[in-house]
Amino acid sequence: REYYKAQLSVAMHTENIQKMSGDETYSRLTLIDPTCFKIDQSNMSSIASVFQSYGLVCRPGIRTGVKHGEWSLIQKVKKKMLERTALGPRLQVFETCVNLIREFGSWGYRMNRDGKPMDSDMFKDSNNDALDCIKMAIAEDPGYETQKVEVVNTLEFAA
């Protein structure tokens, strides 16, 4: 599911997210843009700390950029969408995620005057908050939790 709202108080965001979650429990904290942890002289408490005061504990996602592997993360997103499992694509986007679907349709490169992709700051960076969330989640390479524990004898792999 997606939660995609603007111009609301942190209290309202928290209430809406908690309503959407219902009785669900999660093994990880809620992922949030790392800029929400910023504290400066004009903001003595972070947005994340305000969320926490309303009962929604968050953790920062991995911030990407040209220096931090944005190209490779975009390739990982594409790869996960193309990979197939017994249940279908590895990364599945539900039709209820209308903003993410819209953003996938607008994902693209910045072009120079000749219509060629620019080398620096090559990706368009506007109206792409849902895509940023996907990149942050995939940057952590999330997996499935199981109760099964596999013990591997590392001596067998020594050369």
PDB file of C-alpha atoms in Angstrom:
ATOM      1  CA  ARG A   1       0.000   0.000   0.000  1.00  0.00           C
ATOM      2  CA  GLU A   2       1.042   3.586  -0.295  1.00  0.00           C
ATOM      3  CA  TYR A   3       0.482   6.583   1.889  1.00  0.00           C
ATOM      4  CA  TYR A   4       0.903   9.733  -0.159  1.00  0.00           C
ATOM      5  CA  LYS A   5      -0.409  12.895   1.481  1.00  0.00           C
ATOM      6  CA  ALA A   6       0.829  16.452   1.837  1.00  0.00           C
ATOM      7  CA  GLN A   7      -0.033  19.518   3.882  1.00  0.00           C
ATOM      8  CA  LEU A   8      -1.123  17.629   7.014  1.00  0.00           C
ATOM      9  CA  SER A   9       0.224  17.786  10.537  1.00  0.00           C
ATOM     10  CA  VAL A  10       2.506  15.019  11.786  1.00  0.00           C
ATOM     11  CA  ALA A  11      -0.297  14.011  14.152  1.00  0.00           C
ATOM     12  CA  MET A  12      -2.673  13.509  11.197  1.00  0.00           C
ATOM     13  CA  HIS A  13      -0.042  11.618   9.176  1.00  0.00           C
ATOM     14  CA  THR A  14       0.601   9.332  12.147  1.00  0.00           C
ATOM     15  CA  GLU A  15      -3.100   8.725  12.713  1.00  0.00           C
ATOM     16  CA  ASN A  16      -3.662   7.918   9.022  1.00  0.00           C
ATOM     17  CA  ILE A  17      -0.696   5.534   8.846  1.00  0.00           C
ATOM     18  CA  GLN A  18      -1.757   3.781  12.042  1.00  0.00           C
ATOM     19  CA  LYS A  19      -5.319   3.386  10.698  1.00  0.00           C
ATOM     20  CA  MET A  20      -3.959   1.852   7.480  1.00  0.00           C
ATOM     21  CA  SER A  21      -1.795  -0.557   9.494  1.00  0.00           C
ATOM     22  CA  GLY A  22      -4.631  -1.723  11.740  1.00  0.00           C
ATOM     23  CA  ASP A  23      -3.504  -4.583  13.982  1.00  0.00           C
ATOM     24  CA  GLU A  24      -0.492  -5.444  11.817  1.00  0.00           C
ATOM     25  CA  THR A  25       2.918  -5.701  13.404  1.00  0.00           C
ATOM     26  CA  TYR A  26       6.146  -5.180  11.529  1.00  0.00           C
ATOM     27  CA  SER A  27       9.613  -6.606  12.041  1.00  0.00           C
ATOM     28  CA  ARG A  28      11.257  -3.327  11.015  1.00  0.00           C
ATOM     29  CA  LEU A  29      10.649   0.301  11.877  1.00  0.00           C
ATOM     30  CA  THR A  30       8.930   2.563   9.364  1.00  0.00           C
ATOM     31  CA  LEU A  31      11.307   3.818   6.688  1.00  0.00           C
ATOM     32  CA  ILE A  32      11.375   7.594   6.249  1.00  0.00           C
ATOM     33  CA  ASP A  33      13.359  10.094   4.195  1.00  0.00           C
ATOM     34  CA  PRO A  34      16.654  10.741   6.045  1.00  0.00           C
ATOM     35  CA  THR A  35      16.115  14.511   5.824  1.00  0.00           C
ATOM     36  CA  CYS A  36      13.351  14.026   8.429  1.00  0.00           C
ATOM     37  CA  PHE A  37      16.078  13.486  11.038  1.00  0.00           C
ATOM     38  CA  LYS A  38      17.627  16.910  10.414  1.00  0.00           C
ATOM     39  CA  ILE A  39      18.014  19.196  13.414  1.00  0.00           C
ATOM     40  CA  ASP A  40      19.296  22.753  13.042  1.00  0.00           C
ATOM     41  CA  GLN A  41      18.993  26.105  14.773  1.00  0.00           C
ATOM     42  CA  SER A  42      15.588  26.796  13.246  1.00  0.00           C
ATOM     43  CA  ASN A  43      14.326  23.260  14.010  1.00  0.00           C
ATOM     44  CA  MET A  44      15.400  22.033  17.430  1.00  0.00           C
ATOM     45  CA  SER A  45      13.515  18.752  17.009  1.00  0.00           C
ATOM     46  CA  SER A  46      13.398  16.594  13.921  1.00  0.00           C
ATOM     47  CA  ILE A  47      10.282  15.560  12.019  1.00  0.00           C
ATOM     48  CA  ALA A  48      11.168  11.955  12.912  1.00  0.00           C
ATOM     49  CA  SER A  49      11.179  12.774  16.635  1.00  0.00           C
ATOM     50  CA  VAL A  50       7.744  14.406  16.296  1.00  0.00           C
ATOM     51  CA  PHE A  51       6.465  11.242  14.554  1.00  0.00           C
ATOM     52  CA  GLN A  52       7.903   9.237  17.447  1.00  0.00           C
ATOM     53  CA  SER A  53       6.155  11.450  20.010  1.00  0.00           C
ATOM     54  CA  TYR A  54       2.864  10.491  18.290  1.00  0.00           C
ATOM     55  CA  GLY A  55       3.711   6.783  18.435  1.00  0.00           C
ATOM     56  CA  LEU A  56       5.261   6.131  15.023  1.00  0.00           C
ATOM     57  CA  VAL A  57       8.931   5.241  15.402  1.00  0.00           C
ATOM     58  CA  CYS A  58      10.857   5.697  12.159  1.00  0.00           C
ATOM     59  CA  ARG A  59      14.323   5.018  10.866  1.00  0.00           C
ATOM     60  CA  PRO A  60      16.173   6.813   8.077  1.00  0.00           C
ATOM     61  CA  GLY A  61      16.293   5.281   4.630  1.00  0.00           C
ATOM     62  CA  ILE A  62      19.516   5.235   2.664  1.00  0.00           C
ATOM     63  CA  ARG A  63      19.861   8.509   0.775  1.00  0.00           C
ATOM     64  CA  THR A  64      20.917   8.052  -2.810  1.00  0.00           C
ATOM     65  CA  GLY A  65      22.474  10.272  -5.388  1.00  0.00           C
ATOM     66  CA  VAL A  66      25.064  10.125  -8.113  1.00  0.00           C
ATOM     67  CA  LYS A  67      27.760   9.737  -5.438  1.00  0.00           C
ATOM     68  CA  HIS A  68      25.780   7.092  -3.562  1.00  0.00           C
ATOM     69  CA  GLY A  69      24.836   4.682  -6.292  1.00  0.00           C
ATOM     70  CA  GLU A  70      21.579   6.009  -7.665  1.00  0.00           C
ATOM     71  CA  TRP A  71      22.321   4.441 -11.051  1.00  0.00           C
ATOM     72  CA  SER A  72      22.913   1.035  -9.458  1.00  0.00           C
ATOM     73  CA  LEU A  73      19.764   1.309  -7.333  1.00  0.00           C
ATOM     74  CA  ILE A  74      17.667   2.149 -10.377  1.00  0.00           C
ATOM     75  CA  GLN A  75      19.130  -0.905 -12.075  1.00  0.00           C
ATOM     76  CA  LYS A  76      18.266  -3.014  -8.985  1.00  0.00           C
ATOM     77  CA  VAL A  77      14.662  -1.759  -9.097  1.00  0.00           C
ATOM     78  CA  LYS A  78      14.436  -2.659 -12.799  1.00  0.00           C
ATOM     79  CA  LYS A  79      15.993  -6.064 -12.160  1.00  0.00           C
ATOM     80  CA  LYS A  80      13.573  -6.864  -9.332  1.00  0.00           C
ATOM     81  CA  MET A  81      10.656  -5.927 -11.579  1.00  0.00           C
ATOM     82  CA  LEU A  82      11.922  -8.274 -14.301  1.00  0.00           C
ATOM     83  CA  GLU A  83      12.876 -11.196 -12.009  1.00  0.00           C
ATOM     84  CA  ARG A  84      10.254 -13.911 -11.794  1.00  0.00           C
ATOM     85  CA  THR A  85       9.444 -16.149  -8.855  1.00  0.00           C
ATOM     86  CA  ALA A  86       6.817 -18.851  -8.470  1.00  0.00           C
ATOM     87  CA  LEU A  87       4.439 -16.100  -7.295  1.00  0.00           C
ATOM     88  CA  GLY A  88       5.189 -13.700 -10.161  1.00  0.00           C
ATOM     89  CA  PRO A  89       7.557 -10.714 -10.387  1.00  0.00           C
ATOM     90  CA  ARG A  90       9.955 -10.284  -7.460  1.00  0.00           C
ATOM     91  CA  LEU A  91       8.805  -6.654  -7.074  1.00  0.00           C
ATOM     92  CA  GLN A  92       5.080  -6.282  -7.432  1.00  0.00           C
ATOM     93  CA  VAL A  93       3.237  -2.983  -7.480  1.00  0.00           C
ATOM     94  CA  PHE A  94      -0.443  -3.157  -6.685  1.00  0.00           C
ATOM     95  CA  GLU A  95      -2.951  -1.104  -8.664  1.00  0.00           C
ATOM     96  CA  THR A  96      -3.858   0.751  -5.460  1.00  0.00           C
ATOM     97  CA  CYS A  97      -0.398   2.376  -5.535  1.00  0.00           C
ATOM     98  CA  VAL A  98      -1.523   4.951  -8.080  1.00  0.00           C
ATOM     99  CA  ASN A  99       1.169   7.516  -7.283  1.00  0.00           C
ATOM    100  CA  LEU A 100       4.010   5.009  -7.602  1.00  0.00           C
ATOM    101  CA  ILE A 101       2.609   3.796 -10.925  1.00  0.00           C
ATOM    102  CA  ARG A 102       2.362   7.393 -12.146  1.00  0.00           C
ATOM    103  CA  GLU A 103       5.939   8.058 -11.072  1.00  0.00           C
ATOM    104  CA  PHE A 104       7.242   4.955 -12.853  1.00  0.00           C
ATOM    105  CA  GLY A 105       5.708   6.394 -16.015  1.00  0.00           C
ATOM    106  CA  SER A 106       7.603   9.656 -15.596  1.00  0.00           C
ATOM    107  CA  TRP A 107      10.949   8.165 -14.537  1.00  0.00           C
ATOM    108  CA  GLY A 108      13.608   9.423 -16.886  1.00  0.00           C
ATOM    109  CA  TYR A 109      16.871  11.174 -17.604  1.00  0.00           C
ATOM    110  CA  ARG A 110      17.620  14.862 -17.726  1.00  0.00           C
ATOM    111  CA  MET A 111      18.488  15.726 -21.305  1.00  0.00           C
ATOM    112  CA  ASN A 112      20.940  18.241 -22.688  1.00  0.00           C
ATOM    113  CA  ARG A 113      20.187  20.580 -25.596  1.00  0.00           C
ATOM    114  CA  ASP A 114      21.005  17.799 -28.066  1.00  0.00           C
ATOM    115  CA  GLY A 115      18.462  15.446 -26.480  1.00  0.00           C
ATOM    116  CA  LYS A 116      21.118  13.202 -24.917  1.00  0.00           C
ATOM    117  CA  PRO A 117      21.206  12.138 -21.249  1.00  0.00           C
ATOM    118  CA  MET A 118      23.374  14.370 -19.077  1.00  0.00           C
ATOM    119  CA  ASP A 119      26.332  12.760 -17.309  1.00  0.00           C
ATOM    120  CA  SER A 120      26.067  14.626 -14.015  1.00  0.00           C
ATOM    121  CA  ASP A 121      22.816  14.741 -12.088  1.00  0.00           C
ATOM    122  CA  MET A 122      21.379  12.587 -14.850  1.00  0.00           C
ATOM    123  CA  PHE A 123      18.008  11.620 -13.357  1.00  0.00           C
ATOM    124  CA  LYS A 124      14.952  13.834 -13.147  1.00  0.00           C
ATOM    125  CA  ASP A 125      14.331  14.685  -9.524  1.00  0.00           C
ATOM    126  CA  SER A 126      10.814  16.012  -9.173  1.00  0.00           C
ATOM    127  CA  ASN A 127       7.536  14.386  -8.203  1.00  0.00           C
ATOM    128  CA  ASN A 128       9.300  11.117  -7.397  1.00  0.00           C
ATOM    129  CA  ASP A 129       8.817  10.579  -3.656  1.00  0.00           C
ATOM    130  CA  ALA A 130       7.353   7.085  -4.082  1.00  0.00           C
ATOM    131  CA  LEU A 131      10.257   6.074  -6.352  1.00  0.00           C
ATOM    132  CA  ASP A 132      12.681   7.372  -3.711  1.00  0.00           C
ATOM    133  CA  CYS A 133      10.964   5.090  -1.170  1.00  0.00           C
ATOM    134  CA  ILE A 134      11.352   2.063  -3.459  1.00  0.00           C
ATOM    135  CA  LYS A 135      15.048   2.865  -3.966  1.00  0.00           C
ATOM    136  CA  MET A 136      15.588   3.293  -0.203  1.00  0.00           C
ATOM    137  CA  ALA A 137      13.899  -0.026   0.564  1.00  0.00           C
ATOM    138  CA  ILE A 138      15.814  -1.900  -2.140  1.00  0.00           C
ATOM    139  CA  ALA A 139      19.086  -0.267  -1.026  1.00  0.00           C
ATOM    140  CA  GLU A 140      18.669  -2.247   2.189  1.00  0.00           C
ATOM    141  CA  ASP A 141      18.127  -5.422   0.152  1.00  0.00           C
ATOM    142  CA  PRO A 142      15.122  -6.544   2.187  1.00  0.00           C
ATOM    143  CA  GLY A 143      14.506 -10.244   2.493  1.00  0.00           C
ATOM    144  CA  TYR A 144      11.960 -12.522   4.008  1.00  0.00           C
ATOM    145  CA  GLU A 145      12.055 -13.529   7.642  1.00  0.00           C
ATOM    146  CA  THR A 146      11.731 -17.201   8.421  1.00  0.00           C
ATOM    147  CA  GLN A 147      11.814 -19.249  11.572  1.00  0.00           C
ATOM    148  CA  LYS A 148      14.203 -21.701   9.934  1.00  0.00           C
ATOM    149  CA  VAL A 149      17.885 -21.267  10.734  1.00  0.00           C
ATOM    150  CA  GLU A 150      20.461 -22.819   8.443  1.00  0.00           C
ATOM    151  CA  VAL A 151      23.818 -23.755   9.942  1.00  0.00           C
ATOM    152  CA  VAL A 152      26.709 -23.786   7.507  1.00  0.00           C
ATOM    153  CA  ASN A 153      30.054 -25.359   8.317  1.00  0.00           C
ATOM    154  CA  THR A 154      32.485 -22.732   7.035  1.00  0.00           C
ATOM    155  CA  LEU A 155      35.379 -25.213   7.158  1.00  0.00           C
ATOM    156  CA  GLU A 156      33.863 -27.024   4.166  1.00  0.00           C
ATOM    157  CA  PHE A 157      34.337 -23.881   2.079  1.00  0.00           C
ATOM    158  CA  ALA A 158      37.980 -23.261   3.007  1.00  0.00           C
ATOM    159  CA  ALA A 159      40.358 -23.665   0.092  1.00  0.00           C
TER     160      ALA A 159
END
